[in-house]
Structure formats: structure tokens, C-alpha cells
Short mmCIF file of C-alpha atoms in Angstrom, two decimals:
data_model
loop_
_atom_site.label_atom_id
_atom_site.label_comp_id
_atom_site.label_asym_id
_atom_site.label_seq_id
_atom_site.Cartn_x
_atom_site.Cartn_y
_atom_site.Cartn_z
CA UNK K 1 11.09 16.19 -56.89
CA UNK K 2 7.87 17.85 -54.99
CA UNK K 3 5.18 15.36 -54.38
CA UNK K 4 2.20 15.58 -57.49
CA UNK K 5 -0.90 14.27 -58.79
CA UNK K 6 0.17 15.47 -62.44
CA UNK K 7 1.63 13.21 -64.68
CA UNK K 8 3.59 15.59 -66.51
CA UNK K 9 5.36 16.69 -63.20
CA UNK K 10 6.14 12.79 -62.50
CA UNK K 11 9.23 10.79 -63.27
CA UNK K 12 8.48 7.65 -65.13
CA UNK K 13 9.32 5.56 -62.01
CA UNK K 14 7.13 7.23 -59.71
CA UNK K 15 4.35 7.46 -61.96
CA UNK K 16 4.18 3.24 -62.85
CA UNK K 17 4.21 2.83 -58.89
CA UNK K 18 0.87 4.66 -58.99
CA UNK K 19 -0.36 2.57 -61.78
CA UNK K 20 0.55 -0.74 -59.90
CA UNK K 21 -1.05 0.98 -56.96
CA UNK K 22 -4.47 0.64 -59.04
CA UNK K 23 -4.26 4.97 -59.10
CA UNK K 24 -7.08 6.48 -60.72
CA UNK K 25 -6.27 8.13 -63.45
CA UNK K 26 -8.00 11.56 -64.86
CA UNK K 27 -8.06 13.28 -68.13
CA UNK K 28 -8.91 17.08 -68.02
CA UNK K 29 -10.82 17.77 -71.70
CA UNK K 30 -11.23 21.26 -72.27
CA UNK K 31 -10.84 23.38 -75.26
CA UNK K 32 -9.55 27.00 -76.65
CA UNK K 33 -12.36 29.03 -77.62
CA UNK K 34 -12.63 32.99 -76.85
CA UNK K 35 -14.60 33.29 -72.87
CA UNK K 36 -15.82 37.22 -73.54
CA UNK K 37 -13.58 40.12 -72.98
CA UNK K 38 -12.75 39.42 -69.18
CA UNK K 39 -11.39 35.93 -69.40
CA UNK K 40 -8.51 34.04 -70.69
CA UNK K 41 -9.25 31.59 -73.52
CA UNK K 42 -7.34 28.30 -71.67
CA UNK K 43 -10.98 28.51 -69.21
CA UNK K 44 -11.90 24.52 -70.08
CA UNK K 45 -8.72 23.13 -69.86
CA UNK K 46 -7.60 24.96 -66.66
CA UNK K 47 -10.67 24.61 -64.82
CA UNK K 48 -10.91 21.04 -65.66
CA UNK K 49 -7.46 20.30 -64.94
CA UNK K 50 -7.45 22.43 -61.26
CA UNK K 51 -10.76 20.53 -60.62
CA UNK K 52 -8.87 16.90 -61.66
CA UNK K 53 -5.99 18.15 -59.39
CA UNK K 54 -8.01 18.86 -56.48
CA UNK K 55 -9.98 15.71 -56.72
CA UNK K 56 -7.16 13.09 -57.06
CA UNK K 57 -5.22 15.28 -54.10
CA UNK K 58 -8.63 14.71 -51.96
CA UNK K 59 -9.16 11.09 -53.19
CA UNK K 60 -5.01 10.22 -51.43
CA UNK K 61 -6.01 12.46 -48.72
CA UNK K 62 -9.52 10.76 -47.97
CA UNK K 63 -8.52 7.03 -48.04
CA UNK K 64 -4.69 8.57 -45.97
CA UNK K 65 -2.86 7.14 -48.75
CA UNK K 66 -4.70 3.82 -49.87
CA UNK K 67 -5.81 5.02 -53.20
CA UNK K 68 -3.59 6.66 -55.86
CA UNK K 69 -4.84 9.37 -58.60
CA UNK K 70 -3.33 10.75 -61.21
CA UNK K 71 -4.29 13.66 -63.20
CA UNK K 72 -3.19 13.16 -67.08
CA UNK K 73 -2.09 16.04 -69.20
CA UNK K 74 -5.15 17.96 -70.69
CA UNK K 75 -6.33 17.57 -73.99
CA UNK K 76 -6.14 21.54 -74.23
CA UNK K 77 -8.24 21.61 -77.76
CA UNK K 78 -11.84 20.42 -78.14
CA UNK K 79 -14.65 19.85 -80.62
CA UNK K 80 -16.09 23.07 -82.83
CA UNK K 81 -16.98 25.84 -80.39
CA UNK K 82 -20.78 26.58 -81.20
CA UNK K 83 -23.00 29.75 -81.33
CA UNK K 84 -25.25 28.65 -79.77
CA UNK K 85 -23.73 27.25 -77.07
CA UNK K 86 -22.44 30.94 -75.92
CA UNK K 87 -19.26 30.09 -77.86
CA UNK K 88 -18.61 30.17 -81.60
CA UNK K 89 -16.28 32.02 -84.13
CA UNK K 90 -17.25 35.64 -83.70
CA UNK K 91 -14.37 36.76 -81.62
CA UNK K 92 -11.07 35.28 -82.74
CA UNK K 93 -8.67 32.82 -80.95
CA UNK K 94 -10.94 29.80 -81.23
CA UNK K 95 -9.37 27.03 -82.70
CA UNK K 96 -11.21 23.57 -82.62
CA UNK K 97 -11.08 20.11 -83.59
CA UNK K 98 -12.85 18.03 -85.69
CA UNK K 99 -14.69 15.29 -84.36
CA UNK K 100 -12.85 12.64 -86.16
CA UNK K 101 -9.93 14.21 -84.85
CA UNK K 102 -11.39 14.46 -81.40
CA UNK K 103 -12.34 10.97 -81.06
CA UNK K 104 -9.13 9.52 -82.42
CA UNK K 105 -7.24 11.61 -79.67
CA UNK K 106 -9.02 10.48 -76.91
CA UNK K 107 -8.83 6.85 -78.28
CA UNK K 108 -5.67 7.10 -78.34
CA UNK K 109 -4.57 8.82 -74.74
CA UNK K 110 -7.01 6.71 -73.28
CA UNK K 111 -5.49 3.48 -74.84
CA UNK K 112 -1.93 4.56 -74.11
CA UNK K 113 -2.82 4.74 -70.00
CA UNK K 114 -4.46 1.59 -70.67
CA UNK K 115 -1.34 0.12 -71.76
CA UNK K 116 0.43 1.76 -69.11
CA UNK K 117 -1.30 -0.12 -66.21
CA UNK K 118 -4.38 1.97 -65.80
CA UNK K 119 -7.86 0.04 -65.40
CA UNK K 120 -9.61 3.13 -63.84
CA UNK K 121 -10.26 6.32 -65.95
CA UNK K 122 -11.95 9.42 -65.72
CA UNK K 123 -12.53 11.78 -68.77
CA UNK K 124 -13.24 14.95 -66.91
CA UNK K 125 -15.04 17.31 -69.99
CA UNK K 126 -15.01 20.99 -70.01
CA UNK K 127 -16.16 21.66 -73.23
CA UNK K 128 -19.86 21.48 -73.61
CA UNK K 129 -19.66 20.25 -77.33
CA UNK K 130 -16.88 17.84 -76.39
CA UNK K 131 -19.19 14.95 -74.85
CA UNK K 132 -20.34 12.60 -77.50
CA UNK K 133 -17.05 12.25 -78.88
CA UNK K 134 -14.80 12.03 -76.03
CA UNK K 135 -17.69 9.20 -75.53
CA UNK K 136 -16.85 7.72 -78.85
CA UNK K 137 -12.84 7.68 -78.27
CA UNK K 138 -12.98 6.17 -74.66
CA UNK K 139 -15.56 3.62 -76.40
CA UNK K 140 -13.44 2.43 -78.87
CA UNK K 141 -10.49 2.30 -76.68
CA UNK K 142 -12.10 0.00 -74.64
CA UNK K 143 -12.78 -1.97 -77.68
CA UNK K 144 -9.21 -2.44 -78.73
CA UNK K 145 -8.51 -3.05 -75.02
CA UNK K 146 -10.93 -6.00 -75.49
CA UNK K 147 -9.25 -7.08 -78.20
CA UNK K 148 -5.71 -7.60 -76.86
CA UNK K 149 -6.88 -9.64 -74.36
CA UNK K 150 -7.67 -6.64 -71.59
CA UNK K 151 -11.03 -6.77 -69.84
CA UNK K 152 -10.75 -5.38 -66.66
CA UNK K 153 -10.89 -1.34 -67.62
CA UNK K 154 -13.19 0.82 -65.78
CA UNK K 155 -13.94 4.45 -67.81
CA UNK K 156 -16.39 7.40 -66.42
CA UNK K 157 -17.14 9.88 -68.27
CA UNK K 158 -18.13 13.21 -66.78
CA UNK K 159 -18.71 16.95 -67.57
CA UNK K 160 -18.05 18.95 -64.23
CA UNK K 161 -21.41 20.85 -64.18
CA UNK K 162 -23.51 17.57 -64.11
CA UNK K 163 -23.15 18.03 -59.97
CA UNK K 164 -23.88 21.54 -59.03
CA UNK K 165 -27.28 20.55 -57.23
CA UNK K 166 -30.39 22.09 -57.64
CA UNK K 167 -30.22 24.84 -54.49
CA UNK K 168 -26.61 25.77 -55.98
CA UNK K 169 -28.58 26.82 -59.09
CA UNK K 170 -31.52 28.14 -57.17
CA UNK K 171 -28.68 30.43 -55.58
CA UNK K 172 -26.69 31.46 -58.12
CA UNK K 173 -29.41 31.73 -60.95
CA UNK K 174 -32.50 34.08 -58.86
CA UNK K 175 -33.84 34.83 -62.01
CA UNK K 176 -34.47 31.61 -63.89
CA UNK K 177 -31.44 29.28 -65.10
CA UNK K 178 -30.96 29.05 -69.13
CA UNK K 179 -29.07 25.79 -68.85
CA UNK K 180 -25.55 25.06 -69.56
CA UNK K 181 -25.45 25.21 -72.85
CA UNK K 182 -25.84 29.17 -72.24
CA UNK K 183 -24.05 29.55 -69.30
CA UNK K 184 -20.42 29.91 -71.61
CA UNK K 185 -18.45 32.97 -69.90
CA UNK K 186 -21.22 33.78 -68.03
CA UNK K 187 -21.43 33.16 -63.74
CA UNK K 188 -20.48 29.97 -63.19
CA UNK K 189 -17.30 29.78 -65.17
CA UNK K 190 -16.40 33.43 -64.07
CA UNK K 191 -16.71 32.12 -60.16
CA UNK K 192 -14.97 29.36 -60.66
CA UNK K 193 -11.90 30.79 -63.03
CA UNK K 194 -11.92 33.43 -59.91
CA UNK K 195 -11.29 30.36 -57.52
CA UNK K 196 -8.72 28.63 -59.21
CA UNK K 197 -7.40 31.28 -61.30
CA UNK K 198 -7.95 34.83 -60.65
CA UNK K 199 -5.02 36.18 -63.04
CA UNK K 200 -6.67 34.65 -65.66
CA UNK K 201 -9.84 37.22 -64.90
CA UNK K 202 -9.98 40.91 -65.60
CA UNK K 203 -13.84 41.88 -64.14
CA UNK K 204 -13.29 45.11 -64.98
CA UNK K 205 -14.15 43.79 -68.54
CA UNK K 206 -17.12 42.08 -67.72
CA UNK K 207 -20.42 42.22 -69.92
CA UNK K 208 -23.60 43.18 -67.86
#
């Protein structure tokens, strides 16, 4: 088998020797909601999961082998897409979550690694509305961690756009930045989809 970060490309045997490596361990979080007319609809998970990838393969590379990563399987659906957060129902193909049902999921994957061996986590959100409960699963993992007798977890929890610096935005925003809560579809999710997926892109369906 080719050499991987993903888990779901692993056998079972390699991927424990990670764990008792002390590998960190990501989980892409994205969602399915319509991105416009000139991009797929798979945009958080697959840019979440490429960016996961490319981090963990960097993290081996960096430390020549020390540290282990592992990039978990996405959660590919995410909390209800919202209006006006440049998403929402008006265009079809969006199917969401619950947040009861988001939390519990992320409880649960995140428990399940913990059981596996992992102590160091990283929820790696895609999905603007996704945040406070991915925050609430990973919390109450930890909990029942705690509980049977495991203290020693480490969880961040991160949405990708918290580190484009200031003179990124200065760049790619001339004319004032709206925040990302309004930036769904729009110039940095196109440039990045472009980077790490370009098939998924059709520009010549692009909104002015």
C-alpha cells in the first residue's frame, strides 16, 4: 500500500503504529451546502480535508519523521447552512444537520480516536455555522474521556480562515473586507477550491 496521512487509505496495523507514535490526529468538518453556480457543493469538506492532508504531510516532513499525523475521515455534513452567512436554502442540494445531531457526531468520532490511542486532536472546521457545536461534541468527549479514567487528551479546535493575516486580506479584499461570514462562494473559497481542486470549479459560471 502507498504511503498516507488518511486514515481511510490505512490498514488497521499501520494506522495503531501512528497512534503509539503519539500521531496527531485531524478531523476535516465541512458541510454540503450549494457554493453558487461555479462550484461544487463538497467545497468545506474538500478544502478542509486537502488542507488537513497537507498539514499532517508537512508536520512528518518538518520534524523528518519524528512526529506522526493523521488526517481522519471528514465529517462531510454540517450544521444548518444560513442566509446570512452567504449560504442558506435558496438553491437546492443543501442538506444539514441539526445541532443535536452535530454535536453527538463529533462526540462520538472524537471519543472513538480517543479510544483508539489518540491524545492529540485537531477539529479542522469548514463550515462557518459548524463552530459552537463541533465545540460542544469535542467538549463532552473529553468529559467521558475523564470519566473512564483518561486525562491526558489534548483537542484544538480551529476554523481554517482564523490565519489568513491581515496583509493577505489587505491584498485580496482592496475594497473593504465584509468578514467571513460573507465571504461563502465568494474569493477566498474560489482561490483556494482552484488550488486544491480546480475540476471542482467552472469560472465561466462565476457571479460578478
Amino acid at each position: 500500500m502507498k504511503p498516507t496521512v488518511y486514515m481511510e487509505e490505512m490498514d488497521a496495523f499501520t494506522y495503531r503504529e501512528k497512534l503509539a507514535k503519539d500521531a496527531v490526529v485531524f478531523i476535516p468538518v465541512g458541510a454540503l451546502e450549494q457554493h453558487g453556480s461555479h462550484m461544487a457543493m463538497c467545497v468545506d469538506a474538500a478544502l478542509t480535508k486537502a488542507m488537513a492532508g497537507a498539514t499532517a504531510e508537512a508536520l512528518v516532513a518538518d520534524t523528518d519523521g519524528a512526529m506522526e499525523a493523521v488526517v481522519a475521515a471528514p465529517i462531510n455534513y454540517g450544521y444548518r447552512s444560513q442566509q446570512r452567512s452567504g449560504g442558506g436554502f435558496h438553491l437546492s442540494g443543501t442538506t444539514s444537520l441539526s445541532g443535536t445531531t452535530l454535536i453527538a457526531l463529533a462526540k462520538d468520532v472524537v471519543f472513538g480516536l480517543i479510544l483508539h490511542g489518540a491524545r492529540k486532536i485537531v477539529l479542522m472546521n469548514g463550515h462557518y455555522e459548524n463552530y459552537q457545536f463541533i465545540f460542544e461534541g469535542a467538549e463532552l468527549a473529553l468529559e467521558k474521556a475523564r470519566e473512564n479514567g483518561i486525562r491526558d487528551v489534548k483537542i484544538q479546535l480551529l476554523s481554517y480562515w482564523d490565519f489568513v493575516d491581515d496583509e493577505t486580506i489587505e491584498a485580496l479584499y482592496p475594497d473593504g473586507f465584509t468578514g467571513w461570514d460573507l465571504e461563502h462562494a465568494g474569493v477566498m473559497e474560489t482561490s483556494l477550491m482552484l488550488l486544491f481542486h480546480p475540476d471542482l470549479v467552472d469560472l465561466g459560471k462565476t457571479d460578478d
